Short mmCIF file of C-alpha atoms in Angstrom, two decimals:
data_model
loop_
_atom_site.label_atom_id
_atom_site.label_comp_id
_atom_site.label_asym_id
_atom_site.label_seq_id
_atom_site.Cartn_x
_atom_site.Cartn_y
_atom_site.Cartn_z
CA LEU D 12 -9.60 -1.09 -6.38
CA LYS D 13 -12.09 0.51 -4.59
CA ASN D 14 -13.95 -2.94 -4.70
CA MET D 15 -11.11 -5.23 -4.00
CA GLU D 16 -11.55 -6.49 -7.39
CA SER D 17 -9.13 -9.06 -9.02
CA LEU D 18 -6.85 -7.16 -11.58
CA MET D 19 -5.08 -10.50 -11.83
CA SER D 20 -5.66 -11.44 -15.97
CA GLU D 21 -5.92 -14.88 -17.36
CA ASP D 22 -2.53 -15.74 -17.89
CA GLY D 23 -1.46 -14.00 -14.08
CA HIS D 24 -0.17 -11.04 -15.11
CA HIS D 25 -1.45 -7.48 -13.79
CA ILE D 26 -1.10 -8.99 -10.28
CA GLY D 27 1.45 -6.62 -8.53
CA ILE D 28 -1.28 -4.03 -6.76
CA THR D 29 -3.81 -7.03 -5.42
CA ASN D 30 -0.69 -9.15 -4.06
CA ALA D 31 0.56 -5.57 -2.60
CA ILE D 32 -2.83 -4.71 -0.59
CA GLU D 33 -2.72 -8.56 0.43
CA ARG D 34 0.12 -8.39 2.05
CA LEU D 35 -0.85 -4.51 3.68
CA ASN D 36 -4.34 -6.55 5.21
CA LEU D 37 -1.92 -9.48 6.31
CA LEU D 38 0.46 -6.61 8.24
CA TYR D 39 -1.76 -3.76 9.50
CA PRO D 40 -5.54 -5.09 9.34
CA ASN D 41 -7.45 -1.96 9.43
CA ASP D 42 -4.70 -0.09 10.09
CA TYR D 43 -3.76 1.67 6.74
CA THR D 44 -4.91 3.27 3.91
CA ILE D 45 -3.27 3.64 -0.11
CA THR D 46 -5.29 5.71 -2.16
CA PHE D 47 -4.35 5.50 -5.56
CA GLU D 48 -4.56 8.46 -8.70
CA ASN D 49 -3.64 9.62 -11.84
CA ASN D 50 -1.32 12.19 -12.61
CA ASP D 51 -2.48 15.04 -15.07
CA THR D 52 0.37 14.52 -17.14
CA GLY D 53 0.49 10.87 -16.92
CA GLY D 54 1.00 7.70 -14.78
CA ALA D 55 -0.44 6.97 -11.33
CA ARG D 56 0.30 8.32 -8.17
CA ILE D 57 -0.11 5.83 -4.57
CA TYR D 58 -0.41 7.05 -1.19
CA ALA D 59 0.45 5.07 1.35
CA LEU D 60 -0.07 5.91 5.27
CA LEU D 61 1.39 2.86 7.61
CA PRO D 62 1.25 3.02 11.06
CA TYR D 63 5.29 3.39 13.10
CA LYS D 64 6.06 1.01 15.24
CA ALA D 65 9.90 1.75 16.92
CA LEU D 66 11.77 -1.69 17.18
CA LYS D 67 12.91 -1.91 21.35
CA GLY D 68 16.36 -0.48 20.87
CA ASP D 69 16.26 1.47 17.66
CA SER D 70 18.52 4.13 18.75
CA ASN D 71 17.27 6.19 15.45
CA GLU D 72 14.75 8.97 16.13
CA TYR D 73 11.78 9.95 13.94
CA THR D 74 9.71 12.81 14.02
CA THR D 75 6.31 13.29 12.46
CA ARG D 76 5.69 15.70 9.26
#
């Protein structure tokens, strides 16, 4: 993943992560961070840091943590 090598097998499976990263590159070129980790107890953890831009007329107030 770190080298952006294709994860697609010959039968076309396991392309979800690659597809998601390609879409992030289209939406937020050079303006996002994504990190993949293995959990100690099994499974995986994904952290994504995406830019927030309020839409004009958005009445919701958001705060940063």
